[in-house]
Short mmCIF file of C-alpha atoms and ligand atoms in Angstrom, two decimals:
data_model
loop_
_atom_site.label_atom_id
_atom_site.label_comp_id
_atom_site.label_asym_id
_atom_site.label_seq_id
_atom_site.Cartn_x
_atom_site.Cartn_y
_atom_site.Cartn_z
CA MET A 1124 184.53 42.36 117.58
CA LYS A 1125 185.23 42.29 113.85
CA ILE A 1126 188.30 43.14 111.82
CA ILE A 1127 187.11 44.80 108.60
CA LYS A 1128 189.45 45.51 105.71
CA THR A 1129 187.24 47.15 103.09
CA ILE A 1130 185.12 50.28 102.89
CA GLU A 1131 182.45 48.32 101.04
CA GLU A 1132 182.07 45.95 103.99
CA LEU A 1133 182.17 48.69 106.65
CA ARG A 1134 179.63 51.16 105.25
CA PRO A 1135 176.48 49.01 105.44
CA ILE A 1136 177.24 48.07 109.06
CA ILE A 1137 177.51 51.72 110.03
CA LYS A 1138 174.38 52.63 108.06
CA GLY A 1139 172.55 49.86 109.94
CA TRP A 1140 173.70 51.29 113.29
CA LYS A 1141 172.56 54.77 112.27
CA ARG A 1142 169.15 53.47 111.18
CA GLU A 1143 168.76 52.08 114.70
CA GLY A 1144 169.60 55.52 116.11
CA LEU A 1145 172.93 54.39 117.61
CA THR A 1146 175.83 56.80 118.11
CA VAL A 1147 179.25 56.00 116.68
CA GLY A 1148 182.69 56.88 118.06
CA LEU A 1149 185.88 56.70 115.99
CA VAL A 1150 189.42 56.27 117.33
CA PRO A 1151 191.95 56.79 114.52
CA THR A 1152 195.29 55.04 115.12
CA MET A 1153 198.29 53.71 113.26
CA GLY A 1154 198.17 50.49 115.25
CA TYR A 1155 200.74 48.79 117.49
CA LEU A 1156 198.36 49.79 120.23
CA HIS A 1157 199.32 50.55 123.82
CA ASP A 1158 197.57 51.83 126.94
CA GLY A 1159 197.52 55.39 125.53
CA HIS A 1160 195.40 54.19 122.59
CA LYS A 1161 193.40 52.03 124.99
CA SER A 1162 192.45 55.09 127.08
CA LEU A 1163 190.96 56.70 123.94
CA ILE A 1164 189.03 53.53 123.08
CA VAL A 1165 187.70 53.13 126.63
CA LYS A 1166 186.53 56.75 126.62
CA ALA A 1167 184.89 56.28 123.21
CA VAL A 1168 183.13 53.13 124.46
CA SER A 1169 181.82 55.01 127.49
CA GLU A 1170 180.38 57.83 125.34
CA ASN A 1171 179.03 56.02 122.25
CA ASP A 1172 176.84 53.02 121.43
CA LYS A 1173 179.34 51.69 118.89
CA VAL A 1174 183.07 52.23 118.47
CA VAL A 1175 185.28 51.83 115.42
CA VAL A 1176 189.06 51.84 115.83
CA SER A 1177 190.93 52.50 112.61
CA ASP A 1178 194.29 50.75 112.47
CA PHE A 1179 196.18 52.03 109.45
CA VAL A 1180 199.81 53.05 109.00
CA ASN A 1181 199.04 55.98 106.73
CA PRO A 1182 201.77 56.32 104.09
CA THR A 1183 200.89 59.90 103.11
CA GLN A 1184 201.84 61.29 106.51
CA PHE A 1185 205.42 59.95 106.36
CA GLY A 1186 208.21 61.91 104.71
CA ALA A 1187 210.58 60.21 102.25
CA ASN A 1188 213.27 59.51 104.85
CA GLU A 1189 210.98 58.57 107.71
CA ASP A 1190 210.07 55.23 109.27
CA LEU A 1191 207.09 54.10 107.15
CA SER A 1192 208.56 50.69 106.33
CA SER A 1193 209.90 49.98 109.83
CA TYR A 1194 206.84 51.29 111.72
CA PRO A 1195 205.80 48.44 114.08
CA ARG A 1196 202.70 46.45 113.14
CA ASP A 1197 200.81 43.66 114.95
CA ILE A 1198 197.13 43.43 114.05
CA GLU A 1199 196.47 40.36 116.18
CA ARG A 1200 197.73 42.01 119.34
CA ASP A 1201 195.82 45.18 118.39
CA ALA A 1202 192.62 43.18 117.92
CA ALA A 1203 192.94 41.66 121.39
CA LEU A 1204 193.46 45.10 122.96
CA CYS A 1205 190.47 46.58 121.08
CA GLU A 1206 188.24 43.69 122.06
CA ALA A 1207 189.26 43.99 125.74
CA ALA A 1208 188.58 47.74 125.61
CA GLY A 1209 185.08 47.14 124.23
CA ALA A 1210 185.45 48.30 120.59
CA ASP A 1211 183.03 46.88 118.01
CA ILE A 1212 185.14 47.04 114.86
CA ILE A 1213 188.76 47.47 113.86
CA PHE A 1214 188.97 49.02 110.42
CA HIS A 1215 192.28 47.77 109.03
CA PRO A 1216 192.55 48.62 105.33
CA GLU A 1217 195.53 48.07 103.04
CA PRO A 1218 197.00 51.28 101.56
CA GLU A 1219 195.47 50.32 98.17
CA GLU A 1220 192.03 50.32 99.79
CA MET A 1221 192.51 53.87 101.09
CA TYR A 1222 194.31 55.47 98.14
CA PHE A 1223 193.64 55.27 94.41
CA PRO A 1224 196.88 55.06 92.42
CA ASP A 1225 195.90 58.27 90.58
CA LYS A 1226 194.65 60.15 93.64
CA CYS A 1227 194.94 63.91 93.27
CA THR A 1228 192.83 65.35 96.09
CA PHE A 1229 194.40 66.28 99.40
CA VAL A 1230 193.28 68.21 102.46
CA ASP A 1231 195.87 70.79 103.38
CA MET A 1232 196.10 73.43 106.08
CA ASP A 1233 198.03 76.64 106.41
CA LYS A 1234 199.35 78.33 109.57
CA LEU A 1235 198.79 75.74 112.34
CA THR A 1236 200.76 73.13 110.39
CA LYS A 1237 203.84 75.23 109.64
CA GLY A 1238 205.59 75.32 113.03
CA LEU A 1239 206.61 72.62 115.56
CA CYS A 1240 206.43 69.17 113.89
CA GLY A 1241 205.47 70.80 110.55
CA LYS A 1242 208.95 72.34 110.26
CA THR A 1243 210.84 69.06 110.16
CA ARG A 1244 207.89 67.08 108.72
CA PRO A 1245 206.57 69.31 105.91
CA VAL A 1246 204.20 66.75 104.34
CA HIS A 1247 203.01 65.24 107.62
CA PHE A 1248 199.90 67.28 108.38
CA SER A 1249 198.60 67.20 104.83
CA GLY A 1250 198.74 63.40 105.10
CA VAL A 1251 197.05 63.49 108.51
CA CYS A 1252 194.26 65.88 107.40
CA THR A 1253 193.67 63.85 104.25
CA VAL A 1254 193.47 60.46 105.94
CA VAL A 1255 191.38 61.74 108.86
CA SER A 1256 188.93 63.41 106.42
CA LYS A 1257 188.66 60.13 104.54
CA LEU A 1258 188.08 58.20 107.78
CA PHE A 1259 185.43 60.75 108.80
CA ASN A 1260 183.66 60.22 105.45
CA ILE A 1261 183.95 56.43 105.64
CA VAL A 1262 182.93 55.99 109.30
CA THR A 1263 180.68 59.10 109.69
CA PRO A 1264 181.22 59.15 113.47
CA ASP A 1265 179.38 61.36 115.94
CA ARG A 1266 182.58 61.74 117.95
CA ALA A 1267 186.26 61.17 117.21
CA TYR A 1268 188.97 60.72 119.86
CA PHE A 1269 192.52 62.08 119.68
CA GLY A 1270 195.33 62.16 122.24
CA GLN A 1271 196.86 65.29 123.70
CA LYS A 1272 200.16 63.45 123.19
CA ASP A 1273 200.02 64.77 119.59
CA ALA A 1274 198.95 68.26 120.68
CA GLN A 1275 199.57 69.91 117.32
CA GLN A 1276 197.63 67.17 115.54
CA LEU A 1277 194.71 67.65 117.94
CA ALA A 1278 194.66 71.41 117.29
CA VAL A 1279 194.90 70.82 113.52
CA ILE A 1280 192.02 68.33 113.52
CA LYS A 1281 189.83 70.65 115.60
CA ARG A 1282 190.53 73.47 113.14
CA MET A 1283 189.88 71.27 110.11
CA VAL A 1284 186.54 70.14 111.57
CA ARG A 1285 185.59 73.77 112.18
CA ASP A 1286 186.78 75.07 108.81
CA LEU A 1287 185.27 72.24 106.73
CA ASN A 1288 182.05 71.90 108.78
CA PHE A 1289 182.43 68.23 109.66
CA ASP A 1290 179.47 67.40 111.92
CA ILE A 1291 181.72 65.58 114.39
CA THR A 1292 182.71 66.35 117.98
CA ILE A 1293 186.45 66.09 118.55
CA VAL A 1294 187.33 64.76 121.98
CA GLY A 1295 190.87 65.37 123.28
CA CYS A 1296 192.25 62.83 125.78
CA PRO A 1297 195.10 63.21 128.31
CA ILE A 1298 198.59 61.78 127.78
CA VAL A 1299 199.12 58.31 129.26
CA ARG A 1300 202.62 57.77 130.65
CA GLU A 1301 204.73 54.90 131.93
CA ALA A 1302 205.21 54.84 135.72
CA ASP A 1303 208.57 56.60 135.24
CA GLY A 1304 207.03 59.43 133.20
CA LEU A 1305 207.84 58.44 129.61
CA ALA A 1306 204.82 59.13 127.39
CA LEU A 1307 203.59 55.91 125.77
CA SER A 1308 204.30 55.75 122.05
CA SER A 1309 204.44 52.98 119.45
CA ARG A 1310 207.87 54.37 118.57
CA ASN A 1311 209.22 53.59 122.07
CA THR A 1312 209.78 50.05 120.76
CA TYR A 1313 212.68 51.43 118.69
CA LEU A 1314 214.59 52.34 121.88
CA ASN A 1315 217.28 50.04 123.27
CA ALA A 1316 217.75 49.81 127.05
CA GLU A 1317 220.20 52.71 127.21
CA GLU A 1318 218.02 54.92 125.00
CA ARG A 1319 214.91 54.03 126.98
CA LYS A 1320 216.65 55.40 130.09
CA ALA A 1321 217.83 58.49 128.21
CA ALA A 1322 214.28 59.15 126.96
CA LEU A 1323 213.24 60.08 130.50
CA ILE A 1324 214.92 63.42 129.91
CA LEU A 1325 211.87 64.55 127.87
CA ASN A 1326 209.37 64.42 130.71
CA LYS A 1327 211.97 65.55 133.23
CA SER A 1328 212.76 68.68 131.19
CA LEU A 1329 209.09 69.46 130.52
CA THR A 1330 208.43 69.19 134.24
CA ILE A 1331 211.12 71.81 134.89
CA GLY A 1332 209.33 74.15 132.45
CA LYS A 1333 205.93 73.36 133.91
CA GLU A 1334 207.08 74.09 137.44
CA MET A 1335 208.60 77.43 136.38
CA ILE A 1336 205.32 78.47 134.74
CA GLU A 1337 203.28 77.30 137.70
CA ALA A 1338 205.55 79.36 139.96
CA GLY A 1339 204.61 82.42 137.90
CA GLU A 1340 207.36 82.72 135.27
CA LYS A 1341 205.99 84.67 132.28
CA ASP A 1342 209.16 84.95 130.20
CA VAL A 1343 208.99 82.47 127.31
CA GLU A 1344 212.73 82.61 126.65
CA LYS A 1345 213.65 81.80 130.24
CA VAL A 1346 211.42 78.72 130.27
CA ARG A 1347 212.64 77.61 126.86
CA GLU A 1348 216.25 78.04 127.94
CA ALA A 1349 215.74 76.00 131.12
CA ILE A 1350 214.12 73.15 129.17
CA THR A 1351 216.84 73.26 126.50
CA LYS A 1352 219.61 73.19 129.11
CA SER A 1353 218.03 70.23 130.83
CA LEU A 1354 217.67 68.32 127.56
CA GLN A 1355 221.32 69.06 126.75
CA THR A 1356 222.46 67.23 129.90
CA GLU A 1357 221.53 63.94 128.18
CA PRO A 1358 224.28 62.93 125.73
CA LEU A 1359 221.95 60.70 123.66
CA ALA A 1360 219.40 63.49 123.16
CA LYS A 1361 219.41 65.77 120.11
CA ILE A 1362 216.84 68.56 120.18
CA ASP A 1363 214.53 69.03 117.19
CA TYR A 1364 212.50 71.80 118.84
CA VAL A 1365 211.46 73.30 122.15
CA GLU A 1366 208.42 75.52 121.56
CA ILE A 1367 206.08 77.49 123.76
CA VAL A 1368 202.92 78.34 121.84
CA ASN A 1369 199.23 79.10 122.19
CA SER A 1370 197.57 75.70 122.50
CA GLU A 1371 194.74 76.53 120.11
CA ASN A 1372 196.43 78.26 117.18
CA MET A 1373 200.02 77.01 117.71
CA GLU A 1374 201.34 80.59 117.44
CA PRO A 1375 204.43 81.60 119.42
CA MET A 1376 203.74 83.53 122.61
CA GLU A 1377 205.58 86.63 123.71
CA GLN A 1378 204.51 86.29 127.30
CA ILE A 1379 203.17 83.21 128.98
CA ASN A 1380 199.47 83.51 129.77
CA SER A 1381 196.56 81.08 129.67
CA SER A 1382 196.25 78.23 127.09
CA VAL A 1383 199.98 77.63 126.87
CA LEU A 1384 201.42 74.54 125.24
CA VAL A 1385 205.04 73.61 125.92
CA ALA A 1386 205.98 71.10 123.23
CA ILE A 1387 209.25 69.35 122.48
CA ALA A 1388 210.60 66.96 119.87
CA VAL A 1389 213.86 65.21 120.63
CA TYR A 1390 215.87 62.52 118.89
CA ILE A 1391 217.05 59.80 121.25
CA GLY A 1392 219.57 58.05 119.04
CA LYS A 1393 217.70 57.70 115.75
CA THR A 1394 214.23 57.75 117.33
CA ARG A 1395 212.30 61.01 117.24
CA LEU A 1396 210.08 61.38 120.30
CA ILE A 1397 207.56 64.11 121.06
CA ASP A 1398 206.04 65.16 124.33
CA ASN A 1399 204.27 68.20 125.73
CA VAL A 1400 202.56 69.76 128.65
CA MET A 1401 199.54 72.05 128.49
CA LEU A 1402 198.86 74.60 131.19
P1 AMP B 1849 199.13 56.91 116.67
O1 AMP B 1849 198.77 55.48 116.53
O2 AMP B 1849 200.46 57.16 117.26
O3 AMP B 1849 198.87 57.69 115.40
O4 AMP B 1849 198.13 57.51 117.75
C1 AMP B 1849 196.74 57.38 117.61
C2 AMP B 1849 196.05 58.24 118.63
O5 AMP B 1849 196.45 57.83 119.94
C3 AMP B 1849 196.43 59.73 118.50
O6 AMP B 1849 195.28 60.52 118.71
C4 AMP B 1849 197.44 59.90 119.59
O7 AMP B 1849 197.52 61.22 120.07
C5 AMP B 1849 196.91 58.96 120.65
N1 AMP B 1849 198.00 58.59 121.57
C6 AMP B 1849 199.23 58.08 121.25
N2 AMP B 1849 199.98 57.93 122.36
C7 AMP B 1849 199.23 58.36 123.40
C8 AMP B 1849 199.45 58.48 124.80
N3 AMP B 1849 200.61 58.14 125.37
N4 AMP B 1849 198.46 58.96 125.57
C9 AMP B 1849 197.27 59.34 125.02
N5 AMP B 1849 197.00 59.26 123.70
C10 AMP B 1849 197.96 58.79 122.90
#
């Protein structure tokens, strides 16, 4: 497996693969890889002849007061995980390789990006759509793999691919959790021991909502209230949002029916964690 840092070096390799008729899978990540990322890579390896993992902490998707500079990074550890999972290349560019200093073209999206994480992170999805479009143009994959963990991001990428006619299949992959239910995230490393315990309230509260819906509850407000109440029992938790939306268009639901996404964002201390359940 190779670590490649420039577009110039990557393109001829991919063109060579395509000339041989090989299929290419892409797994976009921001690095500091864990078993959640690994599940995407393993799936990509099982469905494609060649797999590229991008490992890039994308500055344009961070707001001014967010954790761009402190975001954890460890390319050597990432490389070992990618190699073990069967990837062929890690694409690990510097920000200067990805963005011209006088860049002035961005990919933006209306509607789907305005609620949930888009409310507190107004520039986030423009950064995500822009970097993912660039990665799609650089890697030209047949398939690209995204986690359900970032459910809004997955819906946004699917919509962008549809609206802009990218000839790429988007594959959504289930959330990987720790044995105690906490969804794996690179940001979990920010949590101290007490916060790590407190973070269990996310999955616990979502499970309460899930069980209500599975038992037939149709009233959005009742489910939202039960989840909110449960989250409020944890003193270290501060709610950013509890939303119940249509999982495809991210629009609020009046009554719970099929394709429902229950998504939450919660600060545990200073760390903002997201989690969701789709029914
Ligand atoms: P990130 O490096 O956090 O930008 O994530 C890269 C990709 O891995 C995204 O598509 C995420 O949704 C996915 N991912 C992150 N955590 C998990 C998880 N716990 N389970 C499944 N996929 C995940």
